[in-house]
Amino acid sequence: MHHQFKSPEGPIEVTVARDGDAWRLGDIEATPMTDGRLRMVGPDGSVNFAHMAKVGDVWWVHHQGHTFRFERIEPGATDADDGGGLTAPMPGKVLQVLVEVGQSVAAGTTLMVLEAMKMEHRIVAASDGIVTAVHFNADDQVEQGVALLSLEDS
Amino acid sequence: MHHQFKSPEGPIEVTVARDGDAWRLGDIEATPMTDGRLRMVGPDGSVNFAHMAKVGDVWWVHHQGHTFRFERIEPGATDADDGGGLTAPMPGKVLQVLVEVGQSVAAGTTLMVLEAMKMEHRIVAASDGIVTAVHFNADDQVEQGVALLSLEDS
Amino acid sequence: MVSKVLVANRGEIACRILRACHEAGLATVAIYAQNDADSMFIELADEAVLLTGDTIGETYLDQQQILSIANRTGADAIHPGFGFLSERADFARAVTQAKIQWVGPSPEAIEKMGDKMTARITMRAAGVPVIPGEEIEHEDETDALEAIESASHRVGYPMLLKASSGGGGKGMRAVHSPDQLMEAAMGARREAIAAFGDGRVYVERLLTGSKHVEIQVLADRHGRTIHLGERECSVQRRHQKVFEEAPCATMTPELREAMGQAAVAAAEAVDYEGAGTVEFLLAPSGEFFFLEMNTRIQVEHPVTELVTGVDLVREQLRIAAGEPMSCGPLMMRGHAIEVRLYAEDAANNFLPAIGPLAIFRPPEGPGVRLDTGVREGDEVTPNYDPMLAKLIVWAPSRDEALQRMRRALDEFIVLGTTTNIRFLRELCDEAEVISGQTDTTTIDRLWPHGWSPSVPRSIEDAALMAAAVGESAGLHRTQQQASKGPEGPASPFSTLNRRFP
Amino acid sequence: MVSKVLVANRGEIACRILRACHEAGLATVAIYAQNDADSMFIELADEAVLLTGDTIGETYLDQQQILSIANRTGADAIHPGFGFLSERADFARAVTQAKIQWVGPSPEAIEKMGDKMTARITMRAAGVPVIPGEEIEHEDETDALEAIESASHRVGYPMLLKASSGGGGKGMRAVHSPDQLMEAAMGARREAIAAFGDGRVYVERLLTGSKHVEIQVLADRHGRTIHLGERECSVQRRHQKVFEEAPCATMTPELREAMGQAAVAAAEAVDYEGAGTVEFLLAPSGEFFFLEMNTRIQVEHPVTELVTGVDLVREQLRIAAGEPMSCGPLMMRGHAIEVRLYAEDAANNFLPAIGPLAIFRPPEGPGVRLDTGVREGDEVTPNYDPMLAKLIVWAPSRDEALQRMRRALDEFIVLGTTTNIRFLRELCDEAEVISGQTDTTTIDRLWPHGWSPSVPRSIEDAALMAAAVGESAGLHRTQQQASKGPEGPASPFSTLNRRFP
């Protein structure tokens, strides 16, 4: 079966082949176990296990001491594009908005200050540009991942 | 709602009353939690928790350091009667059968020897009686709870 | 006498204290905010009382409400844990005035140590060395900024701005050059006001290359004040400790004795009672300087417990009950390491993360201790500190303790929320950590541009395959089916009958 | 040199050894029978190899198969754990001849100690006191029964019949009067033949009121043989230990030294290497008698580890690699208690139980160690020993250790299969256990007609209510949805592509 997952570098496509109770990808054979783990046998016969949990659209996988988070791309969905938006790195409260729409800013300028879990976090311009939108005011609550401001390269 | 559970002393009938998200029995209020525990508030306001799991027809409950096993009686079911049968206390293998059908035995007589987990277990007559049936031979595998022999009081 | 303890805290430290009370045969009262109604610590208490209110200020920081619960439930002692009200002298005083035993030092001792300026003055008087620096007592913004600017010339760069009433890295700013000063000063004051209601800061020289070494002390009402050796907590990110150990790898018996004596002198200078920690900066020269005294139990107390064999929370309870402490002469054995597991994205500047603990499977086996307040199925929310657990190991030697920590971290599985497990695991492989040559700048120096995990491509491929197979085979780990019950009207009738034959 | 260890065992002791290897940086190979394919220990190994065969004899006891797996995987050492092949001299010899390092003593030492008669003769020669008794060397049933009858007159009642090659209570019978003798003798021989393929038994005087006290020894190839103090394991049911502690509550330093010296003499008498245990009966008079030597790691080794700070399995690995043991002089601290959690019905003569571990939630927090080979979701089957876990606590004093054990048992939740948790919990409240005046008859004396739990009616009522609410509200804890995948033919095609922008 064919699946797509998001990654920072772009989408990853995985097609796994079923072979009785087992599944194959290249030389690796994976067999689901009754407790939801996967038993994975490598080309050298080595046995390893993957622990998995699905939360929403995200598959969490623990394998050999590493933890992975793979967001599944629904078949047919197109990639979301954040259009140069600066997004909230975590849920929290807007403490200060330091720029206005139309303002030119240099790379490194602090645009907004958020507070979460009693710590301040500064939203900084990654490149020179012009502020095209400010989506929140001071004291607004923001969800993780929402666009806070839009910046257009100047 | 009304439920019946088996106990060594006879059936126990429990009727719990629903009150919104909570349930009541006498002075106790119980509220199911998202993780499957029950939050139980006593008449004095004390809060305790019950952990539960259902395996087949059996409810397992852990409450205040005690573990309970309640077998549910399906509504309308009649009590099984083992008719004086002597049942296997555990899964295992019949090692020896020491009596025959028709034999009179005194209380305390060893009737059969089972083996399980490398230990021997003796099946002993609880009262004087006559053996009316022997259901297994040496080397037979037996499931937990099956009747091994029948004994009629003499 | 103490017979019933109200634990004015939540999470893992509440669990720690409730278990100690249970073991000591003391009855317990937990208090909890509505958003903690499903939390583990409530299960460990004999009684649990819901706090009214929504914010932390209206719940865990509401002194009056907590006092009235103590009165109502008949609690005769209050253990504040750490954070929250643990270093609030006014609360300690109110508790004492209500004839309830405060598990901790006197309000006066908390005051003297809680205000960094007073603490420095007290320490200087007791002959304990303090870091060169200046107190900025101005409350007014403009005056304060001016005074900070002026002090900066005398203290010199690099320097550290700290909230006078601070702790946990809040209101703290390192300043490396004059052009950063004003923004840093304003930020520090703003955070200090938000977190502590007190914008006073002080400026001190940043001693680069120093170790953070702290001494655990215990003092009872029978005239005994002792130290229990040191902990090294140099490895910090965002000014918060993440890797703590006892003993310090580079400690000598002579230096331990000198620092221990200084810590005991510090405690005696404020007539200390109970468990406390005197924090020092240990410079590469071997000189040490008083940083502050934490007048409460600390997050990292387990490493001392494992190395000395002293149960610090049990001793706190004994001392509060007026008994002498039970521990004998200091007897250190082996090596202990604690790491703090946070729900945070170590690869993204350690930003806090949230999400369900869909799988939470801690390691087991010899030499592994887990102090946590969560379990599988819990939800990590932004309401509180994102620390999930403290994983502590003990082994006969430091090398073996590090080996054990690696093993334990390899076994620890948390899925559903991002954690720093892998960061901690890779930390254990750093040469500086292996040799014990860590200082407070270790993390910043090792990863100046932030940490990111090194994942072998073959392992990532296998994990991707696992996700694909999981999706293909429908291996959804289903959560508890907590249906709200059958349809139909609520029944008014409840009975329990036993039919005996 | 040792670099890759094959662990010829399963369950919790396999986990214990695999973790120690992992910490020591040694590669590992697990072997497993098909019915263990989902077991936890496999997850902890670098490689896991399936054993062909169905019975224990065809799998974990199949010497040839295990040796060929060792050769195939390049393992250069075999750790046998306890039980199974751990005390089989022929296996130790075959391993050694295959140029693989045996983690344990020489085949000769195993032989001398494994046969109870030879062991007694060897011990007498080494000046170690042995229990009055007689060896019955006859293999033939009629001759053996006759010799047992004849010996019984000289040894006297009460007496104990034991399998010469025995262990773990198998083939053991207490005989209190002559009329029980023949049935007991036949039963003991039958069990001995079934379990060990050797029907020889011996008859010894049953020393009532005695404590079972055993001394841990360690010996390396560099001429050092030491003892690590004692464990008391008097509390036994069906001749199997369930409650073990270190130190023994009634021990004196003088007696420890005398018993320790006797144990070291016993080990030296057979040129012992590695970890071993010399078991003694300690009579109320203070006299002690050699029972047997276990030439392997023991189930209850963790209590010694917690009290002495020595990692016994690490030391086994060091010694097997030819290194000197790393531990210094004996330094005992505090008190440790272990209880064995069995899947068994303590209220029904401790009969083994089976079933799923629908919930398996061990306690956490300070001073608690869990050694287990199972986790939630596993199935307890009749295939192997029904021990689920060892729960071990350490605290500064014996009183505190008992308090901690009570707390830990109160927190331990196992649902889906019957366990002895409540039995162990109530055991902790018995006056004899609290005072430490236990002996090998403690359980039989406390519960001559069998144990049954004391459950307050109010708690049972609440539990009944919980079951009724659970049923009413449909709170079924659903197991993993492991559907076998979508319909349709198997696909022959697999790829992994990364699209970079």
Coordinates of C-alpha atoms in Angstrom, one line a residue, chain C residues 3-171:
Chain C
S3 CA -0.5 13.3 61.9
K4 CA -2.1 14.6 58.7
V5 CA -0.3 16.4 56.0
L6 CA -1.8 18.7 53.3
V7 CA 0.4 18.7 50.3
A8 CA 0.2 22.1 48.7
N9 CA 1.5 21.0 45.3
R10 CA 0.8 18.8 42.3
G11 CA 2.5 16.5 39.8
E12 CA 5.6 14.4 40.6
I13 CA 6.7 16.2 43.7
A14 CA 3.2 15.8 45.2
C15 CA 3.5 12.1 44.4
R16 CA 6.9 11.9 46.1
I17 CA 5.6 13.6 49.2
L18 CA 2.3 11.7 49.4
R19 CA 4.2 8.4 49.1
A20 CA 6.6 9.4 51.9
C21 CA 3.7 10.4 54.1
H22 CA 2.0 7.0 53.3
E23 CA 5.2 5.2 54.3
A24 CA 5.5 7.3 57.5
G25 CA 1.9 6.4 58.5
L26 CA 0.7 10.0 58.1
A27 CA -2.7 10.7 56.7
T28 CA -2.7 13.0 53.6
V29 CA -4.8 15.6 51.9
A30 CA -4.2 16.6 48.3
I31 CA -5.5 19.8 46.7
Y32 CA -6.1 20.0 43.0
A33 CA -7.3 22.4 40.4
Q34 CA -10.1 21.2 38.0
N35 CA -7.6 20.7 35.2
D36 CA -5.8 18.2 37.5
A37 CA -8.9 16.1 38.3
D38 CA -7.5 13.1 36.5
S39 CA -3.9 13.5 37.7
M40 CA -2.0 10.7 39.4
F41 CA -1.2 12.5 42.6
I42 CA -4.8 12.6 43.6
E43 CA -4.9 8.8 43.6
L44 CA -2.1 8.7 46.1
A45 CA -3.8 10.9 48.7
D46 CA -6.2 9.8 51.4
E47 CA -8.3 12.8 50.7
A48 CA -8.4 15.2 47.7
V49 CA -10.1 18.5 47.7
L50 CA -10.9 20.5 44.6
L51 CA -9.7 24.1 44.5
T52 CA -12.1 26.6 43.2
G53 CA -10.7 29.0 40.6
D54 CA -9.1 28.8 37.1
T55 CA -5.7 30.3 37.1
I56 CA -2.7 29.2 39.1
G57 CA -3.1 32.3 41.2
E58 CA -6.7 31.3 42.1
T59 CA -5.7 27.7 42.9
Y60 CA -2.3 26.5 43.9
L61 CA -1.2 30.0 44.9
D62 CA -4.4 30.9 46.8
Q63 CA -3.1 31.0 50.3
Q64 CA -6.4 31.6 52.0
Q65 CA -8.2 28.9 50.2
I66 CA -5.4 26.4 51.0
L67 CA -5.4 27.4 54.6
S68 CA -9.1 27.0 54.9
I69 CA -8.9 23.5 53.3
A70 CA -6.3 22.6 55.9
N71 CA -8.5 23.7 58.7
R72 CA -11.6 22.0 57.2
T73 CA -9.8 18.6 56.7
G74 CA -8.0 18.8 60.0
A75 CA -4.5 18.8 58.5
D76 CA -1.9 19.6 61.1
A77 CA 1.0 20.1 58.7
I78 CA 1.5 21.6 55.2
H79 CA 4.2 20.4 52.9
P80 CA 4.7 22.9 50.0
G81 CA 7.0 20.9 47.8
F82 CA 9.0 23.1 45.4
G83 CA 7.7 26.0 43.3
F84 CA 4.3 27.4 44.0
L85 CA 4.2 28.6 47.7
S86 CA 7.3 26.8 48.9
E87 CA 9.4 29.9 49.3
R88 CA 6.7 32.4 50.2
A89 CA 7.5 33.6 53.7
D90 CA 4.1 35.2 54.1
F91 CA 2.4 31.8 53.5
A92 CA 4.8 30.0 55.9
R93 CA 3.9 32.7 58.5
A94 CA 0.2 32.4 57.9
V95 CA 0.4 28.6 58.2
T96 CA 2.3 28.8 61.5
Q97 CA -0.1 31.4 62.8
A98 CA -3.0 29.0 62.1
K99 CA -1.2 26.5 64.4
I100 CA -0.4 24.3 61.5
Q101 CA 3.1 22.9 61.1
W102 CA 5.0 24.3 58.2
V103 CA 7.3 21.6 56.6
G104 CA 10.2 23.9 56.0
P105 CA 12.3 26.6 57.6
S106 CA 10.9 29.6 59.5
P107 CA 9.4 32.5 57.6
E108 CA 12.4 34.6 58.7
A109 CA 14.8 32.1 57.1
I110 CA 12.8 32.1 53.9
E111 CA 12.8 35.9 53.8
K112 CA 16.5 36.3 54.4
M113 CA 17.3 33.8 51.7
G114 CA 14.5 34.5 49.4
D115 CA 15.6 38.1 48.7
K116 CA 18.8 37.7 46.8
M117 CA 20.2 41.0 48.1
T118 CA 19.5 40.2 51.8
A119 CA 20.9 36.7 51.2
R120 CA 24.1 38.1 49.9
I121 CA 24.5 40.4 52.8
T122 CA 23.7 37.6 55.3
M123 CA 26.2 35.3 53.6
R124 CA 29.0 37.9 53.6
A125 CA 28.4 38.4 57.3
A126 CA 28.6 34.6 57.9
G127 CA 31.9 34.5 56.0
V128 CA 30.5 32.6 53.0
P129 CA 32.1 33.9 49.7
V130 CA 29.6 35.6 47.3
I131 CA 30.0 36.5 43.6
P132 CA 31.1 40.0 42.7
G133 CA 28.0 42.0 41.8
E134 CA 25.5 44.8 42.7
E135 CA 22.0 45.0 43.9
I136 CA 19.6 47.2 42.0
E137 CA 16.9 48.2 44.5
H138 CA 15.0 50.6 42.3
E139 CA 11.4 49.8 41.7
D140 CA 10.7 52.5 39.1
E141 CA 11.5 51.4 35.5
T142 CA 13.5 54.5 34.5
D143 CA 15.5 54.6 37.7
A144 CA 16.2 50.9 37.6
L145 CA 17.4 50.9 34.0
E146 CA 19.7 53.9 34.8
A147 CA 21.1 52.1 37.9
I148 CA 21.6 48.9 35.9
E149 CA 23.5 50.8 33.2
S150 CA 25.7 52.4 35.8
A151 CA 26.4 49.1 37.7
S152 CA 27.3 47.5 34.4
H153 CA 30.5 49.6 34.2
R154 CA 31.6 48.4 37.6
V155 CA 30.7 44.7 37.3
G156 CA 31.9 44.3 33.8
Y157 CA 31.0 42.0 30.9
P158 CA 29.8 39.2 30.5
M159 CA 27.2 39.7 33.2
L160 CA 24.0 38.2 34.4
L161 CA 20.7 39.9 35.2
K162 CA 18.6 38.0 37.7
A163 CA 15.2 38.7 39.3
S164 CA 15.7 39.3 43.0
S165 CA 12.8 37.1 43.9
G166 CA 13.5 34.7 41.0
G167 CA 14.2 31.1 40.4
G168 CA 14.0 28.5 37.6
G169 CA 15.6 30.8 35.1
K170 CA 12.7 33.2 35.0
G171 CA 13.7 36.9 34.7

